[in-house]
Tab-separated table of C-alpha atoms in Angstrom:
chain	number	residue	atom	x	y	z
A	812	MET	CA	-40.178	-10.825	40.713
A	813	ALA	CA	-38.498	-12.242	37.586
A	814	PRO	CA	-40.037	-11.162	34.173
A	815	LYS	CA	-41.992	-14.003	32.367
A	816	TRP	CA	-39.204	-14.569	29.874
A	817	ARG	CA	-36.678	-14.996	32.500
A	818	GLU	CA	-38.963	-17.723	34.234
A	819	LEU	CA	-39.416	-19.391	31.101
A	820	ALA	CA	-35.422	-19.499	30.284
A	821	ASP	CA	-34.849	-20.697	33.589
A	822	LYS	CA	-37.324	-23.619	33.277
A	823	LEU	CA	-35.942	-24.513	29.857
A	824	ALA	CA	-32.494	-24.422	31.309
A	825	GLU	CA	-33.475	-26.896	33.845
A	826	ARG	CA	-34.777	-29.237	31.244
A	827	ILE	CA	-31.585	-28.751	29.104
A	828	GLN	CA	-29.099	-29.484	32.203
A	829	SER	CA	-31.235	-32.637	33.264
A	830	GLY	CA	-30.908	-33.961	29.971
A	831	GLU	CA	-34.683	-33.774	29.046
A	832	TYR	CA	-33.478	-31.770	25.863
A	833	ALA	CA	-30.357	-33.638	24.763
A	834	PRO	CA	-27.310	-31.991	22.898
A	835	GLY	CA	-28.318	-31.674	19.246
A	836	GLN	CA	-32.195	-31.789	19.946
A	837	GLN	CA	-34.158	-28.888	18.564
A	838	LEU	CA	-36.389	-27.077	21.408
A	839	PRO	CA	-40.176	-26.571	20.476
A	840	HIS	CA	-40.958	-24.037	17.861
A	841	ILE	CA	-41.999	-20.658	19.400
A	842	ARG	CA	-45.642	-21.190	18.328
A	843	ASP	CA	-45.807	-24.488	20.061
A	844	LEU	CA	-44.791	-22.960	23.432
A	845	VAL	CA	-47.160	-20.096	22.988
A	846	GLU	CA	-49.967	-22.459	22.221
A	847	ALA	CA	-48.952	-24.392	25.385
A	848	GLY	CA	-49.616	-21.262	27.316
A	849	GLU	CA	-45.711	-20.651	28.348
A	850	GLY	CA	-46.263	-16.842	27.248
A	851	SER	CA	-46.573	-14.638	24.137
A	852	LYS	CA	-44.351	-14.901	20.926
A	853	ALA	CA	-42.097	-11.909	22.604
A	854	THR	CA	-41.821	-13.826	25.697
A	855	VAL	CA	-40.733	-17.101	24.194
A	856	HIS	CA	-38.609	-15.429	21.843
A	857	ALA	CA	-36.594	-13.384	24.654
A	858	ALA	CA	-36.360	-16.624	26.660
A	859	TYR	CA	-34.633	-18.374	23.616
A	860	LYS	CA	-32.220	-15.370	23.160
A	861	ALA	CA	-31.270	-15.679	26.820
A	862	LEU	CA	-30.659	-19.193	26.464
A	863	GLU	CA	-28.381	-18.276	23.319
A	864	ALA	CA	-26.696	-15.747	25.156
A	865	GLU	CA	-25.743	-18.270	27.980
A	866	GLY	CA	-24.338	-20.558	25.715
A	867	LEU	CA	-27.100	-23.356	26.204
A	868	VAL	CA	-28.493	-23.214	22.549
A	869	THR	CA	-27.885	-21.879	19.053
A	870	SER	CA	-30.453	-20.520	16.824
A	871	SER	CA	-30.381	-20.135	13.215
A	872	ARG	CA	-32.854	-19.655	10.071
A	873	GLY	CA	-33.784	-23.005	8.808
A	874	HIS	CA	-32.534	-25.114	11.838
A	875	GLY	CA	-34.605	-23.719	14.602
A	876	THR	CA	-33.009	-23.753	18.327
A	877	VAL	CA	-31.003	-26.535	19.076
A	878	VAL	CA	-29.280	-27.642	22.505
A	879	ARG	CA	-25.540	-27.300	22.312
A	880	HIS	CA	-22.985	-29.835	23.317
A	881	GLN	CA	-21.734	-28.594	26.688
A	882	THR	CA	-18.490	-30.600	26.699
A	883	PRO	CA	-16.279	-29.483	24.010
A	884	LEU	CA	-14.683	-31.848	21.495
A	885	LYS	CA	-11.094	-32.712	22.293
A	886	ARG	CA	-9.083	-31.260	19.477
A	887	LEU	CA	-5.906	-33.220	19.563
A	888	GLY	CA	-2.480	-31.797	18.837
A	889	ILE	CA	0.107	-33.815	17.226
A	890	SER	CA	-1.279	-37.239	17.996
A	891	ARG	CA	-4.202	-36.605	15.692
A	892	TYR	CA	-1.807	-36.747	12.765
A	893	ASP	CA	-0.281	-40.338	13.877
A	894	LYS	CA	0.812	-42.117	10.826
A	895	ALA	CA	-0.590	-45.147	12.315
A	896	LYS	CA	-4.028	-43.740	12.250
A	897	TRP	CA	-4.441	-42.694	8.470
A	898	ARG	CA	-1.455	-44.824	6.900
A	899	ASP	CA	-2.198	-48.267	8.419
A	900	GLY	CA	-5.915	-47.378	9.337
A	901	ASP	CA	-8.654	-45.139	8.555
A	902	GLU	CA	-8.757	-42.725	11.260
A	903	VAL	CA	-8.423	-39.298	9.617
A	904	ALA	CA	-7.837	-36.089	11.745
A	905	PHE	CA	-11.440	-35.297	12.511
A	906	ILE	CA	-12.248	-38.681	13.421
A	907	ALA	CA	-9.332	-39.051	15.779
A	908	ASP	CA	-10.726	-36.164	17.493
A	909	ARG	CA	-14.150	-37.711	17.862
A	910	VAL	CA	-12.624	-40.890	19.275
A	911	ALA	CA	-10.616	-39.035	21.682
A	912	SER	CA	-13.534	-37.342	22.914
A	913	GLY	CA	-15.936	-40.470	23.041
A	914	ARG	CA	-18.075	-39.093	20.432
A	915	ALA	CA	-19.842	-40.626	17.629
A	916	TYR	CA	-19.062	-39.842	13.856
A	917	ARG	CA	-20.162	-40.418	10.655
A	918	ARG	CA	-17.772	-40.066	7.673
A	919	ASN	CA	-20.218	-38.066	5.646
A	920	GLU	CA	-20.261	-35.330	8.559
A	921	GLN	CA	-17.540	-34.035	6.449
A	922	THR	CA	-18.877	-32.263	3.055
A	923	GLN	CA	-16.477	-30.673	0.640
A	924	SER	CA	-16.219	-28.781	-2.705
A	925	VAL	CA	-12.861	-28.988	-4.798
A	926	SER	CA	-11.883	-26.088	-7.400
A	927	ARG	CA	-9.121	-24.839	-9.153
A	928	VAL	CA	-8.290	-21.113	-8.127
A	929	GLU	CA	-5.684	-18.449	-8.281
A	930	ALA	CA	-3.621	-18.806	-5.196
A	931	PRO	CA	-4.545	-16.056	-2.281
A	932	PRO	CA	-1.380	-14.251	-1.701
A	933	LYS	CA	-0.850	-16.156	1.768
A	934	VAL	CA	-1.349	-19.491	-0.019
A	935	ALA	CA	1.126	-18.698	-2.754
A	936	GLU	CA	3.907	-17.669	-0.205
A	937	ALA	CA	3.357	-20.768	1.931
A	938	LEU	CA	3.468	-23.071	-1.235
A	939	GLY	CA	6.379	-21.228	-2.651
A	940	LEU	CA	4.526	-20.203	-5.952
A	941	PRO	CA	4.529	-16.962	-7.992
A	942	ALA	CA	1.670	-14.586	-7.441
A	943	GLU	CA	-1.423	-15.691	-9.502
A	944	ALA	CA	-0.237	-19.372	-9.741
A	945	GLU	CA	-3.275	-21.825	-9.799
A	946	VAL	CA	-3.758	-24.195	-6.834
A	947	TYR	CA	-6.445	-26.770	-5.687
A	948	ALA	CA	-8.665	-25.606	-2.945
A	949	ARG	CA	-10.203	-28.468	-1.095
A	950	ALA	CA	-12.729	-26.793	1.224
A	951	ARG	CA	-14.610	-28.898	4.009
A	952	LEU	CA	-17.488	-28.345	6.390
A	953	VAL	CA	-17.332	-30.545	9.370
A	954	LYS	CA	-20.445	-31.313	11.530
A	955	GLU	CA	-21.255	-33.205	14.486
A	956	GLY	CA	-24.696	-34.500	13.890
A	957	GLU	CA	-26.414	-31.358	12.285
A	958	GLN	CA	-24.295	-28.929	14.075
A	959	PRO	CA	-21.288	-27.481	12.085
A	960	THR	CA	-18.088	-27.308	14.142
A	961	HIS	CA	-15.576	-25.986	11.792
A	962	THR	CA	-14.478	-25.617	8.191
A	963	LEU	CA	-10.906	-26.385	6.773
A	964	THR	CA	-9.585	-25.533	3.348
A	965	SER	CA	-6.446	-27.207	2.019
A	966	TYR	CA	-4.454	-25.899	-0.779
A	967	TYR	CA	-2.323	-27.996	-2.866
A	968	ARG	CA	0.103	-27.627	-5.951
A	969	PRO	CA	-1.486	-29.100	-8.917
A	970	GLU	CA	1.427	-31.228	-9.807
A	971	HIS	CA	1.110	-32.862	-6.391
A	972	VAL	CA	-2.557	-33.930	-6.608
A	973	GLU	CA	-3.689	-33.862	-10.052
A	974	GLY	CA	-5.363	-36.898	-10.698
A	975	THR	CA	-5.819	-38.243	-7.240
A	976	ARG	CA	-8.684	-38.571	-4.882
A	977	LEU	CA	-7.939	-35.085	-3.439
A	978	VAL	CA	-9.734	-33.452	-6.435
A	979	ASP	CA	-12.791	-35.604	-6.333
A	980	PRO	CA	-15.601	-33.717	-4.561
A	981	THR	CA	-17.235	-36.617	-3.285
A	982	PRO	CA	-18.469	-35.911	0.496
A	983	GLY	CA	-16.445	-37.383	3.118
A	984	PRO	CA	-12.512	-38.019	3.521
A	985	ALA	CA	-10.658	-38.750	0.398
A	986	GLY	CA	-10.953	-42.419	0.545
A	987	LYS	CA	-9.545	-44.624	3.077
A	988	GLY	CA	-7.020	-42.747	5.140
A	989	GLY	CA	-7.965	-39.451	3.821
A	990	GLY	CA	-5.838	-36.759	2.294
A	991	TYR	CA	-2.500	-37.729	3.862
A	992	ARG	CA	-2.969	-41.330	2.661
A	993	VAL	CA	-3.370	-39.837	-0.813
A	994	LEU	CA	-0.097	-37.762	-0.726
A	995	TYR	CA	1.675	-40.864	0.697
A	996	ASP	CA	0.466	-43.231	-2.110
A	997	ALA	CA	1.555	-40.373	-4.474
A	998	GLY	CA	5.170	-40.337	-3.048
A	999	TYR	CA	4.808	-37.266	-0.610
A	1000	GLU	CA	5.072	-38.749	2.875
A	1001	ILE	CA	4.405	-36.098	5.448
A	1002	ASP	CA	7.202	-35.599	8.014
A	1003	HIS	CA	6.461	-32.316	10.070
A	1004	MET	CA	4.135	-29.396	10.077
A	1005	LYS	CA	3.758	-26.109	11.531
A	1006	GLU	CA	0.614	-24.564	13.004
A	1007	ALA	CA	-0.395	-21.253	13.854
A	1008	LEU	CA	-3.579	-20.676	16.121
A	1009	PHE	CA	-5.144	-17.216	16.817
A	1010	ALA	CA	-8.644	-16.097	17.985
A	1011	ARG	CA	-10.778	-13.384	16.115
A	1012	VAL	CA	-14.272	-12.032	15.589
A	1013	PRO	CA	-15.889	-14.064	12.915
A	1014	THR	CA	-17.358	-12.502	9.820
A	1015	ALA	CA	-21.071	-12.660	9.028
A	1016	GLU	CA	-20.567	-15.486	6.724
A	1017	GLU	CA	-18.881	-17.693	9.069
A	1018	VAL	CA	-21.475	-16.777	11.808
A	1019	LYS	CA	-24.167	-18.182	9.384
A	1020	LEU	CA	-22.211	-21.209	8.253
A	1021	LEU	CA	-20.938	-22.311	11.785
A	1022	GLN	CA	-24.449	-21.213	13.313
A	1023	LEU	CA	-22.646	-19.248	16.024
A	1024	PRO	CA	-24.132	-17.833	18.963
A	1025	VAL	CA	-24.024	-14.028	19.398
A	1026	GLY	CA	-20.666	-12.816	20.577
A	1027	GLU	CA	-18.804	-16.337	20.108
A	1028	PRO	CA	-15.463	-15.801	18.576
A	1029	VAL	CA	-13.681	-18.231	16.181
A	1030	MET	CA	-10.179	-19.967	16.242
A	1031	GLU	CA	-8.248	-19.747	12.992
A	1032	LEU	CA	-5.900	-22.177	12.278
A	1033	HIS	CA	-2.955	-22.112	9.513
A	1034	ARG	CA	-1.199	-25.326	9.108
A	1035	THR	CA	1.760	-25.934	6.511
A	1036	THR	CA	2.688	-29.665	6.110
A	1037	TYR	CA	6.256	-30.586	4.933
A	1038	THR	CA	7.766	-33.932	3.398
A	1039	ALA	CA	11.368	-34.765	4.886
A	1040	ASP	CA	13.114	-32.770	2.281
A	1041	GLY	CA	11.252	-29.625	3.213
A	1042	THR	CA	8.790	-29.694	0.251
A	1043	VAL	CA	5.269	-28.110	1.271
A	1044	VAL	CA	2.545	-30.465	0.047
A	1045	GLU	CA	-0.286	-28.668	1.940
A	1046	PHE	CA	-1.270	-25.405	3.222
A	1047	ALA	CA	-4.693	-25.311	5.197
A	1048	ILE	CA	-6.608	-22.787	6.693
A	1049	GLY	CA	-9.417	-23.902	9.359
A	1050	ILE	CA	-12.076	-21.835	10.981
A	1051	HIS	CA	-13.431	-23.397	14.345
A	1052	ALA	CA	-16.324	-22.251	16.413
A	1053	ALA	CA	-14.326	-21.398	20.095
A	1054	SER	CA	-16.643	-22.955	22.369
A	1055	ARG	CA	-16.898	-26.417	20.306
A	1056	PHE	CA	-13.107	-27.234	20.953
A	1057	ALA	CA	-10.581	-27.671	23.686
A	1058	TRP	CA	-7.005	-27.873	22.107
A	1059	GLU	CA	-4.718	-30.505	23.681
A	1060	TYR	CA	-1.057	-30.824	22.878
A	1061	ASP	CA	1.244	-33.533	24.430
A	1062	PHE	CA	5.052	-33.353	23.386
A	1063	LYS	CA	8.563	-34.004	24.371
A	1064	VAL	CA	9.995	-30.445	25.972
A	1065	PRO	CA	12.880	-29.529	23.671
A	1066	ASP	CA	16.221	-28.432	25.056
A	1067	SER	CA	18.205	-26.675	22.649
A	1068	ALA	CA	21.362	-26.170	24.720
A	1069	GLN	CA	21.809	-29.965	24.170
A	1070	LYS	CA	24.143	-30.690	21.404
A	1071	PRO	CA	23.859	-34.109	19.383
A	1072	LYS	CA	26.508	-36.167	20.179
A	1073	ALA	CA	29.461	-36.471	17.623
A	1074	ASN	CA	29.770	-39.800	15.733
A	1075	GLN	CA	32.201	-42.031	17.314
């Protein structure tokens, strides 16, 4: 015979899978289930811990126990940076991911803080700056509803962004078209970028900020953005909850053996 907490966890899991408890919805408080006769406080707590370990919910202080989205967001590759999305429209990268995933969004689901700081060594190297040079750091926390999905901090040379919307800490994207539109209007049209992606164990601060369940890793993204002449106009570091994204890339396969035809 299964222990009481396991029976309760299975019952709640069925309700989650049937849609009775929808993604993003908070489960009843432990005391409410105790009062409803579902078991002792220890039993309900153990059931919630089991659901969290199984990836069905997340629990955090101040937010309670919330049902997780079971289908990860489609995190687009190169197509999320399509110039037509931000130059001619208002579909910044995180919104492009939501649209591709068929998920709703609000612009204010991206919060941010902007500060002028001494460049960390990795940032100084990427931007081609001397040690201890100052840069602007634009740190964003992106949520889906009330659930954090990732952070992204972009670093810029002050001479590229001083006086622009990129140094305005107002929540949401930096105006219509977001940051790349700001750079475009300032004469720094992005041409190509390089991304590096790797998994690691989250820090305690990241576990709290992203409301990660026990044992979930994060995906760290490093993005370097260039203009056509090779000028680096942004270096960004993103921290993504691993289970909340599915990376997707669609690109032409290169053939380095093919030489360009000489001009006739």
